[in-house]
Amino acid sequence: MDNNTSHTAAASNGTTHSGLREYTVTVYTEDRIGITNRITIIFTRRHINITSLTTAQTEIPGVYKFIITVLAEREKLDKVIGQIEKLIEIHRAFVHDESEVVYQELALYKISTASLHNGNIEQLIRDNNARILTITSEYFVIEKTGHQQELIDMLQKLVPYGVIEYSKSGRVAIVKWSRRFHDHLKDLQRKEADNLKLVH
Amino acid sequence: MQQKDVLPMKTEVSEKRVVTTPATVQTMTGSEAVIRSLIAEGVDTIFGYPGGAIMPIYDALYDFQQEVHHILVRHEQGATHAAQGYARSSGEVGVVFATSGPGATNLVTGLADAYMDSTPMVCITGQVNAVLLGTDAFQETDVIGITMPITKWNIQVTRSEDIPGAIAKAFYIARNGRPGPVLVDITKNAQVGKLDFNYKKCEYIRSYHPVPELSEEAIKDAAALINQAQRPYILCGHGVLISGAEKELIALAEKANIPIASTLLGLSAVPVDHPLYVGYLGMHGNYGPNINTNECDVLIAVGMRFDDRITGEVSSYASQAKVIHIEIDAAEINKIIKADVPVHADAKTALQALLPHIAPTQHKEWLQTFKEADKQEYDKVKHRELYPEEGMLKMAEVVRIISEKTGGHAILVTDVGQHQMIASRYYQFKDPNTNITSGGMGTMGFALPAAMGAKMGAPEKEVVAVIGDGCFQMTLQELGTIYQSEIGVKIVILNNNFLGMVRQWQQLFFDKRYSSTEMINPDFVQIAKGFYVPGRKVTDRAEIAAAVEEMLTHKGAYLLEVVVEQEDNVFPMVPAGAPISHIRLE
Ligand SMILES: Cc1ncc(C[n+]2csc(CCOP(=O)(O)OP(=O)(O)O)c2C)c(N)n1
């Protein structure tokens, strides 16, 4: 993952100077060692750069959702989706453009406690809908959620106060039309339960 | 399953063998569970090579010599190709055993080959003890990581109790949908640990749906296109053979008088002498079938994937035609060529559904164009290839004679290069699944071990391997296996003292700069003799027919070396990356 590009690559219309666009890919998987490897290998093979990757269990036990942001051409990406869906432990994979997802990222900023007295950092935190998570005698940690650009803007604003450390998560996204797929998964679950009843 | 009684066991059978798979739960070691699981899947032949990390499994195998026939190959790559040949001739899953580290890495070429050519195979590898995983222990290799992109599925088993489930899943995945190779890596502790064995075949995986639901609408759309077509054209791929759709394909072609051309791996699905069969596609395919791809109005691609050796330059490939693509692997649809009517289905199911909707039609003029192209090809190429009267022997005439003497009924196993293209062009295939070659990977060294496996998978069939002098030297040690296991394959080496196909390219595209393609060869007949395989060398046209006859009548394995013209070229030819309409006859 080459993160150098991710801060600047996606211009406001979502297209980069190289004609690539930012897309959110969601992949529903079984819980299985090595699945991340299996998925990312497919991007690597087609020379598509992953700019962020988030994964966690969904509301359905044993089913995981990967949220991957990439800079790519749509056509190429659609073929990647086909290869991903071919993997045995993958339920489904989707590509979404900006308009199809509601998404957020989360950033943590570690700032020196001494700088609390430097100008009005409290005001800055309030104005930017951020919050303080913890304060020690040496440093305090600010949390902010938002789109990538907002998080980077906040970072710029904090620089004068002395940022000791900065961490940002990958994207967490909800797909606007994803219901159908979740219904499908629930169906599967019901069927499986019925199957089990038949067996026992 | 065919009878394997032609292959006597040389090893003594041990006393304490247990015959049947227990119906009830029984406590046993992981290793015994491996063997019993395989037996439960109907496995009776395994190709393999032992070593430290798989010794417990080999030890368990010792008790099952009546049920399972283990073929000790001479190199693990040979085991994979043998398993491929076995799978392709028998329709069963090919099974391979190998030890960890170097044993497992030697499987890589065969796995990649089987993956490309959709061949069902289950490889079981031994692995170091689970506690040593990730420590660079002796002979520890990350086989799971290495084989991830070249297997349909793989799994590492670290606990005895997971063995039956993993093997059941492996067979289900290898066999169903688009078949492919699967690898199960089993740590040593799992092999020696105990479990309660109770085998259940896998019939369902919640995230995997190998049988697509057939869209009636797609079938109707496809039928409408075919019924309106003036110049419809069927391309038959390997998927036709895999799904056993040969009869349905021919029925479709006959009902609407549609010409059928075949890809390299689709060869043998349609008998070569069928009146609607027009020949073979691709870089060294026939003239008419290639040219007419850019003339047809409806292209019906069945179980094929538009490999670049078929399409040449993609942008001009069949751009005038409406494309119907019948394909079981969704990822292949629209990958290379956009389908106007995608039919995501098993070929047999799709063709069965399609047939009743097809209106009987004639396409006389269209069919005539193939005949004319074939005449051109015959006059310019085929005649002088098949019936030369002077000069050195030619590969094509040797293949013609083999074809005549076997009646086109033998299983033809080819290696990779000029001889492969020539054999594929000129062998007169009569029966399905009689063409075994490395199509997608083009793996040199494939033929000898694959022929061995093919003979074991179909012992009643004559198996003839046609191999280049270069290819033979990649896996010739399997002559040892052929002798030890008494496998009656016929081996024909077409010796041109060159890496011929590369030399042809050097001649045509690199100014005849023959960089590292000339071969100083050993005495092949003498080598065969060293492995106790009889043989004969022929250089003279007058001797060849009798020599082929002698080879075929010989009981057991036989090697025939034929010295052929050194700087012969395979034509027609589509230069790599050129549009297929630029096919050259000379
Ligand atoms: C393992 C491997 N290495 C290299 C190649 C490249 N290659 C393709 S055909 C060929 C020449 C084959 O020579 P030979 O076996 O003598 O057959 P011929 O072409 O002369 O019939 C080579 C080197 C390959 N396909 N596979």
Coordinates of N, CA, C and O and ligand atoms in Angstrom, one line a residue, chain B residues 77 109 395 415-422 441-445 467-474 494-504 516-517 519 521 564 566 570, ligand 1:
Chain B
Q77 N 7.1 -32.8 -9.9 CA 6.4 -32.2 -11.1 C 5.7 -33.3 -11.9 O 4.6 -33.1 -12.4
T109 N 4.6 -25.9 -10.7 CA 4.4 -25.9 -12.2 C 3.1 -26.7 -12.6 O 2.3 -26.2 -13.3
M395 N 7.4 -33.8 -39.4 CA 6.6 -34.1 -38.2 C 5.2 -34.5 -38.6 O 4.6 -35.4 -38.1
D415 N 3.4 -32.5 -26.0 CA 4.2 -31.6 -25.1 C 4.1 -30.2 -25.7 O 3.0 -29.9 -26.3
V416 N 5.1 -29.4 -25.7 CA 4.9 -28.0 -26.1 C 5.9 -27.6 -27.1 O 7.1 -27.8 -26.9
G417 N 5.4 -27.1 -28.2 CA 6.3 -26.6 -29.2 C 5.8 -26.9 -30.6 O 4.5 -27.1 -30.7
Q418 N 6.6 -27.0 -31.6 CA 6.2 -27.3 -32.9 C 5.4 -28.6 -33.0 O 4.4 -28.7 -33.7
H419 N 6.0 -29.6 -32.4 CA 5.4 -30.9 -32.5 C 4.0 -30.9 -31.9 O 3.1 -31.6 -32.4
Q420 N 3.7 -30.1 -30.9 CA 2.4 -30.0 -30.3 C 1.4 -29.4 -31.3 O 0.3 -29.9 -31.5
M421 N 1.9 -28.3 -32.0 CA 1.0 -27.7 -32.9 C 0.7 -28.6 -34.1 O -0.4 -28.7 -34.6
I422 N 1.8 -29.3 -34.6 CA 1.6 -30.2 -35.7 C 0.7 -31.3 -35.4 O -0.2 -31.7 -36.1
M441 N -0.8 -23.0 -20.0 CA 0.6 -22.7 -19.5 C 1.6 -23.0 -20.6 O 2.6 -22.3 -20.6
G442 N 1.4 -24.0 -21.4 CA 2.4 -24.4 -22.3 C 3.6 -24.9 -21.6 O 4.7 -24.3 -21.8
T443 N 3.5 -25.9 -20.8 CA 4.5 -26.4 -19.9 C 5.4 -27.4 -20.6 O 4.9 -28.5 -20.8
M444 N 6.6 -27.1 -20.9 CA 7.5 -28.2 -21.5 C 7.7 -29.2 -20.4 O 7.9 -28.9 -19.2
G445 N 7.8 -30.5 -20.8 CA 8.0 -31.6 -19.9 C 6.7 -32.2 -19.4 O 6.6 -33.1 -18.6
I467 N 6.4 -36.0 -28.4 CA 7.2 -35.1 -27.5 C 8.4 -34.6 -28.3 O 9.0 -35.3 -29.1
G468 N 8.8 -33.3 -28.1 CA 9.9 -32.7 -28.7 C 11.2 -33.1 -28.0 O 11.1 -33.6 -26.8
D469 N 12.3 -33.0 -28.7 CA 13.6 -33.5 -28.1 C 13.9 -32.6 -26.9 O 14.5 -33.0 -25.9
G470 N 13.5 -31.3 -26.9 CA 13.8 -30.4 -25.8 C 12.9 -30.8 -24.6 O 13.3 -31.0 -23.5
C471 N 11.6 -30.9 -24.9 CA 10.6 -31.2 -23.8 C 10.9 -32.5 -23.1 O 10.8 -32.6 -21.9
F472 N 11.3 -33.5 -23.9 CA 11.6 -34.9 -23.3 C 12.6 -34.8 -22.2 O 12.5 -35.4 -21.2
Q473 N 13.6 -33.9 -22.5 CA 14.7 -33.8 -21.5 C 14.3 -33.1 -20.2 O 15.2 -32.9 -19.3
M474 N 13.1 -32.5 -20.2 CA 12.7 -31.9 -18.9 C 12.2 -32.9 -17.9 O 12.2 -32.6 -16.7
L494 N 9.9 -36.5 -31.5 CA 10.2 -35.9 -32.8 C 11.4 -35.0 -32.7 O 11.4 -33.9 -32.1
N495 N 12.5 -35.5 -33.1 CA 13.8 -34.9 -32.8 C 14.3 -34.0 -34.0 O 14.6 -34.5 -35.1
N496 N 14.3 -32.7 -33.8 CA 14.8 -31.8 -34.8 C 16.1 -31.1 -34.3 O 16.6 -30.1 -34.9
N497 N 16.7 -31.6 -33.2 CA 17.9 -31.1 -32.7 C 17.8 -29.6 -32.4 O 18.8 -28.9 -32.4
F498 N 16.6 -29.1 -32.2 CA 16.4 -27.7 -31.9 C 15.3 -27.5 -30.9 O 14.4 -28.4 -30.8
L499 N 15.3 -26.4 -30.2 CA 14.1 -26.0 -29.5 C 13.3 -25.3 -30.6 O 13.3 -24.1 -30.9
G500 N 12.6 -26.2 -31.4 CA 12.1 -25.8 -32.7 C 11.2 -24.6 -32.7 O 11.3 -23.7 -33.6
M501 N 10.2 -24.5 -31.8 CA 9.3 -23.4 -31.9 C 10.0 -22.1 -31.6 O 9.7 -21.1 -32.3
V502 N 10.9 -22.1 -30.7 CA 11.7 -20.8 -30.4 C 12.5 -20.5 -31.7 O 12.6 -19.4 -32.1
R503 N 13.1 -21.6 -32.2 CA 14.0 -21.3 -33.4 C 13.1 -20.8 -34.6 O 13.5 -19.9 -35.3
Q504 N 11.9 -21.2 -34.7 CA 11.0 -20.7 -35.8 C 10.8 -19.2 -35.6 O 10.8 -18.4 -36.5
S516 N 20.9 -19.8 -28.5 CA 20.6 -20.9 -27.6 C 19.4 -21.7 -27.9 O 18.6 -22.0 -27.0
T517 N 19.2 -22.2 -29.1 CA 18.1 -23.0 -29.4 C 18.6 -24.4 -30.1 O 17.8 -25.3 -30.3
M519 N 20.3 -27.9 -30.0 CA 20.5 -28.9 -29.0 C 21.4 -30.0 -29.5 O 21.2 -30.6 -30.5
N521 N 22.0 -33.5 -28.7 CA 21.1 -34.4 -27.9 C 21.9 -35.7 -27.6 O 22.8 -36.1 -28.3
V564 N 13.7 -35.7 -37.5 CA 12.9 -34.9 -38.5 C 13.7 -33.7 -39.0 O 14.7 -33.3 -38.4
Q566 N 15.2 -30.4 -39.6 CA 15.7 -29.5 -38.5 C 15.0 -28.1 -38.5 O 14.6 -27.6 -37.5
V570 N 6.0 -24.2 -38.6 CA 4.6 -24.6 -38.5 C 3.8 -23.4 -39.1 O 3.8 -22.3 -38.6
Ligands
LIG1 C1 9.2 -25.0 -19.1 C2 9.3 -24.2 -20.3 N1 10.4 -23.5 -20.7 C3 10.5 -22.9 -21.8 C4 9.4 -22.8 -22.7 C5 9.5 -22.0 -24.0 N2 9.3 -22.9 -25.1 C6 8.2 -23.1 -25.8 S1 8.3 -24.2 -27.1 C7 10.0 -24.4 -26.8 C8 10.7 -25.3 -27.6 C9 10.4 -26.7 -27.5 O1 11.4 -27.5 -28.1 P1 11.2 -29.0 -28.4 O2 10.7 -29.8 -27.2 O3 12.4 -29.5 -29.1 O4 10.0 -29.1 -29.5 P2 9.9 -28.5 -31.0 O5 9.3 -27.1 -30.9 O6 11.2 -28.6 -31.6 O7 8.9 -29.4 -31.6 C10 10.4 -23.6 -25.7 C11 11.8 -23.5 -25.2 C12 8.2 -23.5 -22.3 N3 7.1 -23.5 -23.0 N4 8.2 -24.2 -21.1

